[in-house]
PDB file of C-alpha atoms in Angstrom:
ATOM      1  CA  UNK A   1       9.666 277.695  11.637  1.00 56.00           C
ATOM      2  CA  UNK A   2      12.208 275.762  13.350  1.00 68.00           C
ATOM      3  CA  UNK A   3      14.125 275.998  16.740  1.00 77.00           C
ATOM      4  CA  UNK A   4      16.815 274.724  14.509  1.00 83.00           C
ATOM      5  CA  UNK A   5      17.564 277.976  13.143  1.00 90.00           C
ATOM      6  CA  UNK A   6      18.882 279.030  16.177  1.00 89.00           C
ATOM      7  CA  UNK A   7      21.783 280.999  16.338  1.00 92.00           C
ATOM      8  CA  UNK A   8      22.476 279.744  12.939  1.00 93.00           C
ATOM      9  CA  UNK A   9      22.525 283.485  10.545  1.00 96.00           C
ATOM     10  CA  UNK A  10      20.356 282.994   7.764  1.00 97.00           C
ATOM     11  CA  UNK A  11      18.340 285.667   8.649  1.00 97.00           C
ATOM     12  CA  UNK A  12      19.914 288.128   5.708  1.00 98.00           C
ATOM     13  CA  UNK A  13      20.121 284.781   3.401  1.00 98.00           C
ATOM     14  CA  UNK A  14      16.959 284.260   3.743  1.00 97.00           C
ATOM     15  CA  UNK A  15      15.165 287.432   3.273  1.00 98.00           C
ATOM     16  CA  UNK A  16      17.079 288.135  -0.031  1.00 98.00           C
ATOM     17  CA  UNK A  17      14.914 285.393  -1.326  1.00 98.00           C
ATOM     18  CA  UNK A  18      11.586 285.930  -4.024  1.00 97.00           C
ATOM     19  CA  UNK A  19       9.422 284.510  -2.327  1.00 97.00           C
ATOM     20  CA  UNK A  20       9.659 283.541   1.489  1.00 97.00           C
ATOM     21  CA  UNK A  21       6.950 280.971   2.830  1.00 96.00           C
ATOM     22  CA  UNK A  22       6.241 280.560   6.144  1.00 94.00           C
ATOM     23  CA  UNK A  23       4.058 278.646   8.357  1.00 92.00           C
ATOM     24  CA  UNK A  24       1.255 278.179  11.368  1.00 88.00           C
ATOM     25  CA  UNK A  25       2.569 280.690  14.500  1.00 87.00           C
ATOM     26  CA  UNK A  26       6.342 280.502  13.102  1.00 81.00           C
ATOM     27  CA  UNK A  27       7.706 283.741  15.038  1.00 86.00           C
ATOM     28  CA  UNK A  28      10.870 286.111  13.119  1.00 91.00           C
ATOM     29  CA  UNK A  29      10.599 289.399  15.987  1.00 93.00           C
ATOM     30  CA  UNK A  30      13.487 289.071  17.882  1.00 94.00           C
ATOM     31  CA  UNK A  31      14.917 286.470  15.972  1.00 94.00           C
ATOM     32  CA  UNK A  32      15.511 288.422  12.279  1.00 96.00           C
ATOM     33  CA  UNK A  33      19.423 287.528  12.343  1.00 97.00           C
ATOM     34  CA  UNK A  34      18.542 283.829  12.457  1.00 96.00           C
ATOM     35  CA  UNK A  35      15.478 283.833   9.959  1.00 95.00           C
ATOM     36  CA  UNK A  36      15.006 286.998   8.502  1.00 96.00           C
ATOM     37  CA  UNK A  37      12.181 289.512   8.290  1.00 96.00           C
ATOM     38  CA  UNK A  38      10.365 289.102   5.185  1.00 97.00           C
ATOM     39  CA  UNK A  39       7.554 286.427   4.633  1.00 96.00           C
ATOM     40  CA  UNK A  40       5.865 286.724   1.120  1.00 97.00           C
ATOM     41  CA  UNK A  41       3.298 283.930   1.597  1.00 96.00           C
ATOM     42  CA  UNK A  42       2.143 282.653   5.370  1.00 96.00           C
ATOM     43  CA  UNK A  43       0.386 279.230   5.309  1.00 95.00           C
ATOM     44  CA  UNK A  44      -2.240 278.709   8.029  1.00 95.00           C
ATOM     45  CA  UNK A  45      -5.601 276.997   9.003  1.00 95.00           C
ATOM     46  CA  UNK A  46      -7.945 277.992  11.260  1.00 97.00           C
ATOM     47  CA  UNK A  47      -6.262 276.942  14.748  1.00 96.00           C
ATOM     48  CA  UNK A  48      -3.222 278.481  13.820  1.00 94.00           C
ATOM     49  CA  UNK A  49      -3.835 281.726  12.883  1.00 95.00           C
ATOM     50  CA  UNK A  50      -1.999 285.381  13.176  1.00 92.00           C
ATOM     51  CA  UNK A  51      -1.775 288.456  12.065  1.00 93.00           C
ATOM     52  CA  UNK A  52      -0.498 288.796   9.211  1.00 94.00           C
ATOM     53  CA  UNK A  53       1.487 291.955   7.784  1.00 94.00           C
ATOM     54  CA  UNK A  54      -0.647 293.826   4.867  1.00 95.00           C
ATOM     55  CA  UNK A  55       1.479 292.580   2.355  1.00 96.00           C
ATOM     56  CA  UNK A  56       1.620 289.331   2.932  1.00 97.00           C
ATOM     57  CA  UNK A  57      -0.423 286.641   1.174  1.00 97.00           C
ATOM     58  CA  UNK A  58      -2.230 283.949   3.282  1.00 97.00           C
ATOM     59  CA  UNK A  59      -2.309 280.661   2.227  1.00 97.00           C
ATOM     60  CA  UNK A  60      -5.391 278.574   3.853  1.00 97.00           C
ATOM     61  CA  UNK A  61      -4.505 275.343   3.967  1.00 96.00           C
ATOM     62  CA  UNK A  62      -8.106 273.772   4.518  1.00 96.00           C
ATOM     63  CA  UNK A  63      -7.398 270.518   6.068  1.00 94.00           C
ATOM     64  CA  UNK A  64     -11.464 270.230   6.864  1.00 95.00           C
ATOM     65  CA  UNK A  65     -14.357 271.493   5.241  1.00 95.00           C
ATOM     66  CA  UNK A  66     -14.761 274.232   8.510  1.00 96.00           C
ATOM     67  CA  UNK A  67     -11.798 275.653   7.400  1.00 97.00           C
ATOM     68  CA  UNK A  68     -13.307 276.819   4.011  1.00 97.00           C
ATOM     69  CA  UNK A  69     -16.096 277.938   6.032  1.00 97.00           C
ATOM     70  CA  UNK A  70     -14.145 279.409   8.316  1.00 98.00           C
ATOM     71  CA  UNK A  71     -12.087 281.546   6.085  1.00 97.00           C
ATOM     72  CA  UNK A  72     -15.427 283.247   4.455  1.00 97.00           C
ATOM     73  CA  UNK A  73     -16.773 283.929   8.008  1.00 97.00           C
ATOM     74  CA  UNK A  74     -13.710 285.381   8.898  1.00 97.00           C
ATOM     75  CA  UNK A  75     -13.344 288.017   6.315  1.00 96.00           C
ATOM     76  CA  UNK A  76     -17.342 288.276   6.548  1.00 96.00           C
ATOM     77  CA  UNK A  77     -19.795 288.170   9.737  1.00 96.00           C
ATOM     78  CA  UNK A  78     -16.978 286.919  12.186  1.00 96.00           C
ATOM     79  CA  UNK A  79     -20.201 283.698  12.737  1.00 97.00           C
ATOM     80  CA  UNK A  80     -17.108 281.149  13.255  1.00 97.00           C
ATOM     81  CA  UNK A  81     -14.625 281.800  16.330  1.00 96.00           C
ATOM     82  CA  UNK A  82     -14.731 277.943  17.523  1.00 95.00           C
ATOM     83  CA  UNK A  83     -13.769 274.428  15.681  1.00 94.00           C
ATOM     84  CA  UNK A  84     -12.052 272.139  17.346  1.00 94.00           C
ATOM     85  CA  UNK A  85     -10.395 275.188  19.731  1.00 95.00           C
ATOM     86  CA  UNK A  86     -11.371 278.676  20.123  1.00 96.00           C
ATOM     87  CA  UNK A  87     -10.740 280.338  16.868  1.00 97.00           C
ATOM     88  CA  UNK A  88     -10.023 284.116  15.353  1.00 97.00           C
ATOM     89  CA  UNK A  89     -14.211 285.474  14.598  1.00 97.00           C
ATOM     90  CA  UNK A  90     -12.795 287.947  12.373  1.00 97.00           C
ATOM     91  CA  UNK A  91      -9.374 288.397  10.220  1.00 97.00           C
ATOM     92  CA  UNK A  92      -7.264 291.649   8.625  1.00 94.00           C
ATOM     93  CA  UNK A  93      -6.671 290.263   5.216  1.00 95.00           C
ATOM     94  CA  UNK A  94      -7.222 292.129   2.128  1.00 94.00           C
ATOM     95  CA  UNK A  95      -9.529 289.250  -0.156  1.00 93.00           C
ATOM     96  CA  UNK A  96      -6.912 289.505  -3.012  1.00 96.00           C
ATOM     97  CA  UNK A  97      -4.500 288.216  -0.935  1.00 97.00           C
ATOM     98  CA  UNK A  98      -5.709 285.437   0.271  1.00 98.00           C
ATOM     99  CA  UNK A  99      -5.182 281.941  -1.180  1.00 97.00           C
ATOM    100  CA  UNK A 100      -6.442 278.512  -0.627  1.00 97.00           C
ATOM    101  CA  UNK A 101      -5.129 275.153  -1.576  1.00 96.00           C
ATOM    102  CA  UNK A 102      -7.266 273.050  -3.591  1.00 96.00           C
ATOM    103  CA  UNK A 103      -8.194 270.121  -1.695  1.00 94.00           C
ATOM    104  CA  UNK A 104      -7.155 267.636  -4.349  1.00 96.00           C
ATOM    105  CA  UNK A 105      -3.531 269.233  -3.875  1.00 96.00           C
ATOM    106  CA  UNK A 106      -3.820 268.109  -0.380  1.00 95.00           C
ATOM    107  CA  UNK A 107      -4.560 264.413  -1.740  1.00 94.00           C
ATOM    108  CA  UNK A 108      -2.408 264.479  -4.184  1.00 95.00           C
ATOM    109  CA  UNK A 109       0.749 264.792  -1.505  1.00 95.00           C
ATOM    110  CA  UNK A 110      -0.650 262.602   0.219  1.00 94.00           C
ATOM    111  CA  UNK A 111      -1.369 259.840  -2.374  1.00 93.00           C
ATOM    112  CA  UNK A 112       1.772 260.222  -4.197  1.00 93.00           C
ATOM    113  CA  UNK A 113       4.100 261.617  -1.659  1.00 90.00           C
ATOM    114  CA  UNK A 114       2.819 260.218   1.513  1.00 89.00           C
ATOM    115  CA  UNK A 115       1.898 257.087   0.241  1.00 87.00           C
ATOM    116  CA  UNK A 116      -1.124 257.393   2.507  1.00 81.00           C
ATOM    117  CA  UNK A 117       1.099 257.115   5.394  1.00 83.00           C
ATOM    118  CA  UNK A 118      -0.459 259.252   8.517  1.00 80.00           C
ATOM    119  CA  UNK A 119      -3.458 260.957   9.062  1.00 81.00           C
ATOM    120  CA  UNK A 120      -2.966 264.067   6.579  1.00 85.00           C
ATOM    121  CA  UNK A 121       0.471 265.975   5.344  1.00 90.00           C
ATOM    122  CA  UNK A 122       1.830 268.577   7.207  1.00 89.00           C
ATOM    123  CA  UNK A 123       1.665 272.205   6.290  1.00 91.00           C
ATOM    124  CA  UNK A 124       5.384 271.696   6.357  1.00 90.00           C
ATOM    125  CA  UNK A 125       5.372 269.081   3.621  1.00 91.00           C
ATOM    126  CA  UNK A 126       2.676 270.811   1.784  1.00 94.00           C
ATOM    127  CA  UNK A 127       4.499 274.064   1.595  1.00 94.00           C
ATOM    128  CA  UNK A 128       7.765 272.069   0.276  1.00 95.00           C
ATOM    129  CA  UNK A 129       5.730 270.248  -2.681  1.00 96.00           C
ATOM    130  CA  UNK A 130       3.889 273.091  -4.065  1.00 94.00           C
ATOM    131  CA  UNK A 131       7.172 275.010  -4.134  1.00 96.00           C
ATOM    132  CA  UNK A 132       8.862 272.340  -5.931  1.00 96.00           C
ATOM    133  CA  UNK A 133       5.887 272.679  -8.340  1.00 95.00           C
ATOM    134  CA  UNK A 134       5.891 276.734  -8.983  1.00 94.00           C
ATOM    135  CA  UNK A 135       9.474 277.842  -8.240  1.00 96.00           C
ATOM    136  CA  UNK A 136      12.554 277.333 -10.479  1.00 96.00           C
ATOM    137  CA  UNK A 137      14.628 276.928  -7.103  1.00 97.00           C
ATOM    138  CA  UNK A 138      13.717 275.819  -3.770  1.00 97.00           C
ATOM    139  CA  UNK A 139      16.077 276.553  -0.497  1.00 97.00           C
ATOM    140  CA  UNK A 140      14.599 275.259   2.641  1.00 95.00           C
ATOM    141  CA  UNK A 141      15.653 276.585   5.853  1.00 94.00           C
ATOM    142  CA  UNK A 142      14.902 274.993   9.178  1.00 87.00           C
ATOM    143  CA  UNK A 143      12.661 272.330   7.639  1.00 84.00           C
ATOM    144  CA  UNK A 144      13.484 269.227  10.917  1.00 75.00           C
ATOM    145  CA  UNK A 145      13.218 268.752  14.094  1.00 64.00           C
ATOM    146  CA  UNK A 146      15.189 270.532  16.251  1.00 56.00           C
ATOM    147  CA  UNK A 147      17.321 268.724  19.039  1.00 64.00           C
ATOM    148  CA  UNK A 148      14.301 267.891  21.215  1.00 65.00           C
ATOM    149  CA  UNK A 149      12.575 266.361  18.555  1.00 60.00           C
ATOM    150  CA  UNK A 150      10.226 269.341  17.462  1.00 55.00           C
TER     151      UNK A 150
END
């Protein structure tokens, strides 16, 4: 996701990975040699939305209860296309593939690796502590700020 990557090669490091999370808008065309092509899982809410290949899993990360909503509109009647911003009415993801984290995950990082510091985590953050839970191995690539501070 991160300017970071830049230049940097990973691309075939990181694509002969599992399981390849990434998150919000986080473009790879046109830059596959830095951070590959493959994405197994794509973490999102409602604001930062795309299209997501067929085989990809999303991952709703429902930092308000609009987002739940949100997500059953979207693969229904299309009745949501505004929350805070102009939002997607209607999504292209199969149902079986797509996931949502449990609110009391999102509390839990917060609580106990936050220390209630800030408003909420990051998808960033979120992404890294659930894959410390479920994988045997975690690489992170990109994870920082890049030299402007992003």
């Amino acid at each position: 996701n991160s300017g970071n990557l830049k230049e940097s090669w990973y691309g075939p490091q990181i694509d002969s990975h599992d399981f390849v999370l990434r998150m919000n808008k986080a473009p790879t065309v046109g830059f596959e040699m830095d951070v590959g092509s493959k994405t197994t899982h794509h973490l999102v809410y409602p604001e930062s939305f795309r299209e997501l290949a067929e085989n990809v899993s999303m991952v709703l990360v429902p930092f308000k209860t609009t987002d739940l909503e949100w997500v059953v509109s979207a693969t229904t009647t299309g009745t949501i296309s505004h929350t805070y911003v102009p939002v997607p009415a209607k999504i292209k993801v199969k149902k079986n593939k797509i996931l949502i984290y449990h609110p009391a995950f999102i509390k839990y990082v917060f609580d106990s690796w936050l220390q209630g510091h800030g408003r909420y985590p990051s998808t960033g953050i979120l992404s890294v502590i659930f894959s410390l839970h479920i994988c045997d191995e975690v690489d992170l690539y990109g994870f920082g700020a890049d030299s402007k501070g992003n």
